Tab-separated table of C-alpha atoms in Angstrom:
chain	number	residue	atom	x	y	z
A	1454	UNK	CA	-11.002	-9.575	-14.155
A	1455	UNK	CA	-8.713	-10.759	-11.407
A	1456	UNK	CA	-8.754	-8.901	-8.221
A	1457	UNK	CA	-8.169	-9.271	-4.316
A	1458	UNK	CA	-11.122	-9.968	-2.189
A	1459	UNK	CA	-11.636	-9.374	1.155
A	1460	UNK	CA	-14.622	-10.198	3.872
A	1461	UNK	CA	-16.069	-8.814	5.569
A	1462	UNK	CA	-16.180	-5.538	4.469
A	1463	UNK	CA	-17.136	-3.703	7.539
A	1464	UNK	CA	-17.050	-5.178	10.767
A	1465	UNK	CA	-18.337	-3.688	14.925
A	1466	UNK	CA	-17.163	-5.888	17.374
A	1467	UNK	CA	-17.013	-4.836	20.727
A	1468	UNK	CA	-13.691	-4.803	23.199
A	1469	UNK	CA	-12.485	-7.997	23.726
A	1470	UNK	CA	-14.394	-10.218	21.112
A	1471	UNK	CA	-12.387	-11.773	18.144
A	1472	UNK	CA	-12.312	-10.905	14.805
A	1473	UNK	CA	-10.878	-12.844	12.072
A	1474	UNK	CA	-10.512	-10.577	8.717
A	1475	UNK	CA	-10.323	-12.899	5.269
A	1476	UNK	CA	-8.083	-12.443	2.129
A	1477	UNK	CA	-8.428	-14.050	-1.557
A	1478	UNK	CA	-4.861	-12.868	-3.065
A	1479	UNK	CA	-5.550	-13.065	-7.414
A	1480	UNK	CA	-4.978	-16.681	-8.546
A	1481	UNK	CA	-0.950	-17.129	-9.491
A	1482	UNK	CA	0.480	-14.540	-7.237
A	1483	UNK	CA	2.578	-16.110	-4.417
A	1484	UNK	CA	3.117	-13.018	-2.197
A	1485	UNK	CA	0.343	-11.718	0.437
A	1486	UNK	CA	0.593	-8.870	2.444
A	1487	UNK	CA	-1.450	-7.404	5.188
A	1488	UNK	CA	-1.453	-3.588	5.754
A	1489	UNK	CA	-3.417	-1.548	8.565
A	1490	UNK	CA	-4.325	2.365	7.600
A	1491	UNK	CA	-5.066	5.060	9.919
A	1492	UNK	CA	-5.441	8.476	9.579
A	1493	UNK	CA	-2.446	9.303	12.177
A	1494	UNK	CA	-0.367	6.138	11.151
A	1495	UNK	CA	-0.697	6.103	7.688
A	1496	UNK	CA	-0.590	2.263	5.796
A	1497	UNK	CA	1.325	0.282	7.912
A	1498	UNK	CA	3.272	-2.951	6.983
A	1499	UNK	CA	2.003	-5.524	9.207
A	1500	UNK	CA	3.008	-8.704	7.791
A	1501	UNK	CA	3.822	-10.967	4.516
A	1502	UNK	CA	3.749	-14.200	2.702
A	1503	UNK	CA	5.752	-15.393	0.209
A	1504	UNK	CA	4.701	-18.719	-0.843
A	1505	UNK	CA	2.051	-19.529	2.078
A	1506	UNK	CA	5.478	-18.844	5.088
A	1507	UNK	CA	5.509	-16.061	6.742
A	1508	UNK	CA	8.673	-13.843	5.889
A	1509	UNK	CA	8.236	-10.529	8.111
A	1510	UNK	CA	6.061	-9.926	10.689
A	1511	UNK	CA	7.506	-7.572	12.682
A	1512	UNK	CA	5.033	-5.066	12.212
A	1513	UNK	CA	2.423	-7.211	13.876
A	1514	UNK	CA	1.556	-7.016	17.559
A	1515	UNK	CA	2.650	-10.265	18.804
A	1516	UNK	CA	0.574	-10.524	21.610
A	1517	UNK	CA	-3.440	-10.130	20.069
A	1518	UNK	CA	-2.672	-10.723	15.942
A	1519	UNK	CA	-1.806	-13.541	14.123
A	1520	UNK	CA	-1.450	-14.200	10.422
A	1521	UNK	CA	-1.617	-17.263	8.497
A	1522	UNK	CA	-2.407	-18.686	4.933
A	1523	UNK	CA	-4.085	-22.050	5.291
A	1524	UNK	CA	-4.125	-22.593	1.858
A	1525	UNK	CA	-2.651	-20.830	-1.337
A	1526	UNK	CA	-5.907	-18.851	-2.112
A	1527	UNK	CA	-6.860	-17.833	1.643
A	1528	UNK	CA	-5.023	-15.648	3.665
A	1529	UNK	CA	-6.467	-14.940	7.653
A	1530	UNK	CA	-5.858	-12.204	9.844
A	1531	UNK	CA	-6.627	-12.769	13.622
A	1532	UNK	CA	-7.305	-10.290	16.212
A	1533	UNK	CA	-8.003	-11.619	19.688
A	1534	UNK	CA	-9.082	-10.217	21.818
A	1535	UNK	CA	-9.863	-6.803	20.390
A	1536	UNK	CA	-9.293	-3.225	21.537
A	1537	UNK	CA	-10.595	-0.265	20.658
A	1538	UNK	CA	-7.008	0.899	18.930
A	1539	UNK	CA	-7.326	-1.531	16.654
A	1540	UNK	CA	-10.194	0.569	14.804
A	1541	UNK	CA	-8.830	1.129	11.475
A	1542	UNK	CA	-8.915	-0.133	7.780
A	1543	UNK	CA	-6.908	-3.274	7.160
A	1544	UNK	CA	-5.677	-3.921	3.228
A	1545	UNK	CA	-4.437	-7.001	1.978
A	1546	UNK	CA	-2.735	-7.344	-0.929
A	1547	UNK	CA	-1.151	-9.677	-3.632
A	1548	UNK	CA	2.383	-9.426	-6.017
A	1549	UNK	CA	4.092	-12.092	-8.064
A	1550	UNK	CA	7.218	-12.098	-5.555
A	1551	UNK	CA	10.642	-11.951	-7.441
A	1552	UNK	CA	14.170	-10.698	-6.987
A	1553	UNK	CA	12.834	-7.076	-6.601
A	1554	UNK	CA	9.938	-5.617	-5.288
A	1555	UNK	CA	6.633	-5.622	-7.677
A	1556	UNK	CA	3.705	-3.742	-8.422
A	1557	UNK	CA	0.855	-4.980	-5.318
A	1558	UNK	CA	-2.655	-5.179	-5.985
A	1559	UNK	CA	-4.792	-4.298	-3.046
A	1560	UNK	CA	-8.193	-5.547	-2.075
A	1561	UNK	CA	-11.071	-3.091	-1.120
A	1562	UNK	CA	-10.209	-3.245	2.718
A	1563	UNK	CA	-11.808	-4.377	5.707
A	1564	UNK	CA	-12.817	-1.271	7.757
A	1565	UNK	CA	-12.824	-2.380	11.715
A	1566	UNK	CA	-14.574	-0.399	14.269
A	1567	UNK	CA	-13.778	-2.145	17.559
A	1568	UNK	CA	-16.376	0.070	20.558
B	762	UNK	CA	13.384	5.819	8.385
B	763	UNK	CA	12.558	3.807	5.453
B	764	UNK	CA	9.454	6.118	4.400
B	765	UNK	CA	8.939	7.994	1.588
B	766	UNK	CA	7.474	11.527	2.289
B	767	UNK	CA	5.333	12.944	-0.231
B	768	UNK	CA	4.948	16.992	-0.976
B	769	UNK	CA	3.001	18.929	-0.385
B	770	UNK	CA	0.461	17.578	1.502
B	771	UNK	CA	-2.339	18.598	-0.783
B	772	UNK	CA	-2.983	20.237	-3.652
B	773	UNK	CA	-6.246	21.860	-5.640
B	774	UNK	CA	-6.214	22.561	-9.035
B	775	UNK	CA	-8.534	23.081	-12.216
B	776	UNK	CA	-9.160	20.551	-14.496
B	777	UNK	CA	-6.772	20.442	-17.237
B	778	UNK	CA	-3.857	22.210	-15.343
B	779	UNK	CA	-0.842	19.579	-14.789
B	780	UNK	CA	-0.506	18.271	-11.130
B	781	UNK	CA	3.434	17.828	-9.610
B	782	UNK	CA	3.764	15.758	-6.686
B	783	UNK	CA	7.054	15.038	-5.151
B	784	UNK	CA	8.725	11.980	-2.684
B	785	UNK	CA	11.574	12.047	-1.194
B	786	UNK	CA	13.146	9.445	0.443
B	787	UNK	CA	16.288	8.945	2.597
B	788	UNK	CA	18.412	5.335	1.977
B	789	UNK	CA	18.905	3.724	-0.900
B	790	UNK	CA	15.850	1.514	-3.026
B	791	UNK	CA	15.249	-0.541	-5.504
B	792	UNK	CA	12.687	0.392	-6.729
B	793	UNK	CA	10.142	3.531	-6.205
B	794	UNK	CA	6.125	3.248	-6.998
B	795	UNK	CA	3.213	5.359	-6.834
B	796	UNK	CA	-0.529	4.701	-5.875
B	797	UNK	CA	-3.323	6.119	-6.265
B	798	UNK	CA	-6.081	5.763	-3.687
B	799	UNK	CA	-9.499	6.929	-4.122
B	800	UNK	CA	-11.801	7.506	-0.717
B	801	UNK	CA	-12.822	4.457	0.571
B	802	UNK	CA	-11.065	1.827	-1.488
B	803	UNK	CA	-7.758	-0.226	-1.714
B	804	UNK	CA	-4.730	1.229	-3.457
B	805	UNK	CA	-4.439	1.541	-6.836
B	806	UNK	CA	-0.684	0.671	-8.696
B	807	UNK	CA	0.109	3.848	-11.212
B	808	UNK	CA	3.536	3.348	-12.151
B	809	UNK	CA	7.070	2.251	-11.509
B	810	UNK	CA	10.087	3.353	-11.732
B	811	UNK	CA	13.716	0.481	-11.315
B	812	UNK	CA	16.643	2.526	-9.282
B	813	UNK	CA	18.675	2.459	-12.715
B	814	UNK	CA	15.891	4.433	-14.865
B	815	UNK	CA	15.752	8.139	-14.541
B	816	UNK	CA	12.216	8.700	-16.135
B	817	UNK	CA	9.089	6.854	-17.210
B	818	UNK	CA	5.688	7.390	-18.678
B	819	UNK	CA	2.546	6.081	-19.001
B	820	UNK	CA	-0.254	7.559	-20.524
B	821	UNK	CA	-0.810	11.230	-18.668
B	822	UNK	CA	1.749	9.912	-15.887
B	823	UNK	CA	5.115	10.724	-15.889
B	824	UNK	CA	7.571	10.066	-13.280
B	825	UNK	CA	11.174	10.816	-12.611
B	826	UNK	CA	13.765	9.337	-10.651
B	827	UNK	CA	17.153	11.635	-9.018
B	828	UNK	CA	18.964	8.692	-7.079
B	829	UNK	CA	21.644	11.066	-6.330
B	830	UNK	CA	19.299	13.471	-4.778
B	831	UNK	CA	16.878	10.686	-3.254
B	832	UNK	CA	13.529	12.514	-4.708
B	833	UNK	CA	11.306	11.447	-7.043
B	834	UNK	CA	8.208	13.438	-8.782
B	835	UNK	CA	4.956	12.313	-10.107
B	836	UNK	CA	3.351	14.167	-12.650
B	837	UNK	CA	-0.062	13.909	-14.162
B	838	UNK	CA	-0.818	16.266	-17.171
B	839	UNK	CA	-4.193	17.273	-18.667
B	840	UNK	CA	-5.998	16.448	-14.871
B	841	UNK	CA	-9.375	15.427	-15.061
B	842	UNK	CA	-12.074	15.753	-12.298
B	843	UNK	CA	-11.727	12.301	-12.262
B	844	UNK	CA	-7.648	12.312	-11.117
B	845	UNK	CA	-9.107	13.272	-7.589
B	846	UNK	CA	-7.576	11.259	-4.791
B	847	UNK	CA	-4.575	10.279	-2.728
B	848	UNK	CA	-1.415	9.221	-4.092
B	849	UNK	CA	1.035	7.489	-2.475
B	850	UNK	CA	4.941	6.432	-3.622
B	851	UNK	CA	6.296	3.953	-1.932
B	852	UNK	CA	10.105	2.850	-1.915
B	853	UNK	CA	10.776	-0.740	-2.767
B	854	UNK	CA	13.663	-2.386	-1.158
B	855	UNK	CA	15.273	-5.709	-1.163
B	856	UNK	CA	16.174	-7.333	1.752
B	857	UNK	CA	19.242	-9.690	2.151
B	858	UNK	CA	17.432	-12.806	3.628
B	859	UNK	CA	16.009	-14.917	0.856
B	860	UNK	CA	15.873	-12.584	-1.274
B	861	UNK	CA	12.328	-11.296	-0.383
B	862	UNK	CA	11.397	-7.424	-0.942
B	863	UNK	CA	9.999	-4.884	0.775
B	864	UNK	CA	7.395	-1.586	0.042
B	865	UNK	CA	7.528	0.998	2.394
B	866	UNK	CA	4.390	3.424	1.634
B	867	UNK	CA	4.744	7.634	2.400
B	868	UNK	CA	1.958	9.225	4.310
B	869	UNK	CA	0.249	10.200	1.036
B	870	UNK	CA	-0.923	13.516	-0.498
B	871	UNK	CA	-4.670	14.503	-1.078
B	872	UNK	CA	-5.271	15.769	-4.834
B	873	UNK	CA	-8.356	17.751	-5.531
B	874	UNK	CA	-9.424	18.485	-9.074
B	875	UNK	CA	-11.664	21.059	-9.509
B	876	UNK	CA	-14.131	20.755	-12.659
């Protein structure tokens, strides 16, 4: 049964400490994106992978997040440091990339309450 | 605005009555999706539809597609108890720089199906 996973699945952190969020896209797909969800915002694009390089991140504050995929089944999502509007639920998901946009698969989310 | 905008906003009906949700959407797509999204978990893929079909089932779901008027409606007939959630459509889009794609997810719309 292949699925995205994602640790941890809660996380408190207080203002200003880092937290690094974790992403296992499903074995095979070469596309990774990271979403953030809030209840005013909605699910917001913050950045994708196609193939381990980054393709948009524009959607990412520069400044306090980074994104990276060390490796083909491990995709990281950096916030440092932290601030309390970062409190949200953050998605990543995975897609066999093509010619046209595909069906995603999401993981169960990392909910982030930053205090 | 790339964003889909689902309608309405919510809806609450019995079990066994057919739910109608609606997107519509303002430039043109590739591709248009829906998701389903139950509280507290990752998004769920229901269905797609390409830019060049004009309807599609699966199972209870059916979905159309009106390029010309830039709308597209999700229906699910026969809803269960079960069918409770949020669904989402998202426009798929391909952008012109090596070929990658983007989704672009609405707001969503809370269904509640009463037993």
């Amino acid at each position: 049964d292949a699925r995205v996973t994602q640790t941890p699945r809660h996380k408190v952190t207080e203002m200003g400490q880092e937290v690094t969020m974790r992403c296992q896209p499903i074995l095979g797909h070469n596309t990774v994106f990271w979403y953030r969800q809030t209840m005013m915002q909605g699910l917001e694009l913050l950045a994708y992978f196609r193939n381990r390089a980054p393709l948009d991140d524009s959607g990412m504050p520069k400044d306090r997040f980074s994104a990276e995929m060390p490796d083909a089944t491990l995709a990281t999502l950096k916030i440092q440091p932290s601030e309390p509007r970062d409190s949200a639920v953050y998605f990543c998901a995975s897609a066999l990339g093509g010619l046209a946009p595909r069906e995603q698969y999401f993981g169960p989310g990392t909910r982030l309450t930053v205090t | 605005s790339q964003q889909g905008e689902e309608d309405p906003q919510a809806l609450s009906i019995q079990e066994g009555e057919n739910a109608t949700m609606n997107c519509s959407y303002k430039t043109s797509i590739n591709n248009l999706q829906w998701y389903r999204q139950n509280s507290g978990r990752g998004l769920v893929h229901l269905i797609l539809i390409r830019s060049n079909e004009r309807e599609k089932h699966s199972g209870r779901l059916r979905v159309t597609l009106d390029t010309s008027k830039k709308s597209s409606s999700l229906l699910i007939t026969a809803s269960r108890a079960a069918d409770t959630a949020s669904y989402f459509c998202a426009t798929g889009y391909l952008l012109t720089q090596g070929g990658s794609e983007k989704l672009v997810f609405g707001k969503g719309m809370k269904l509640t199906v009463n037993p």
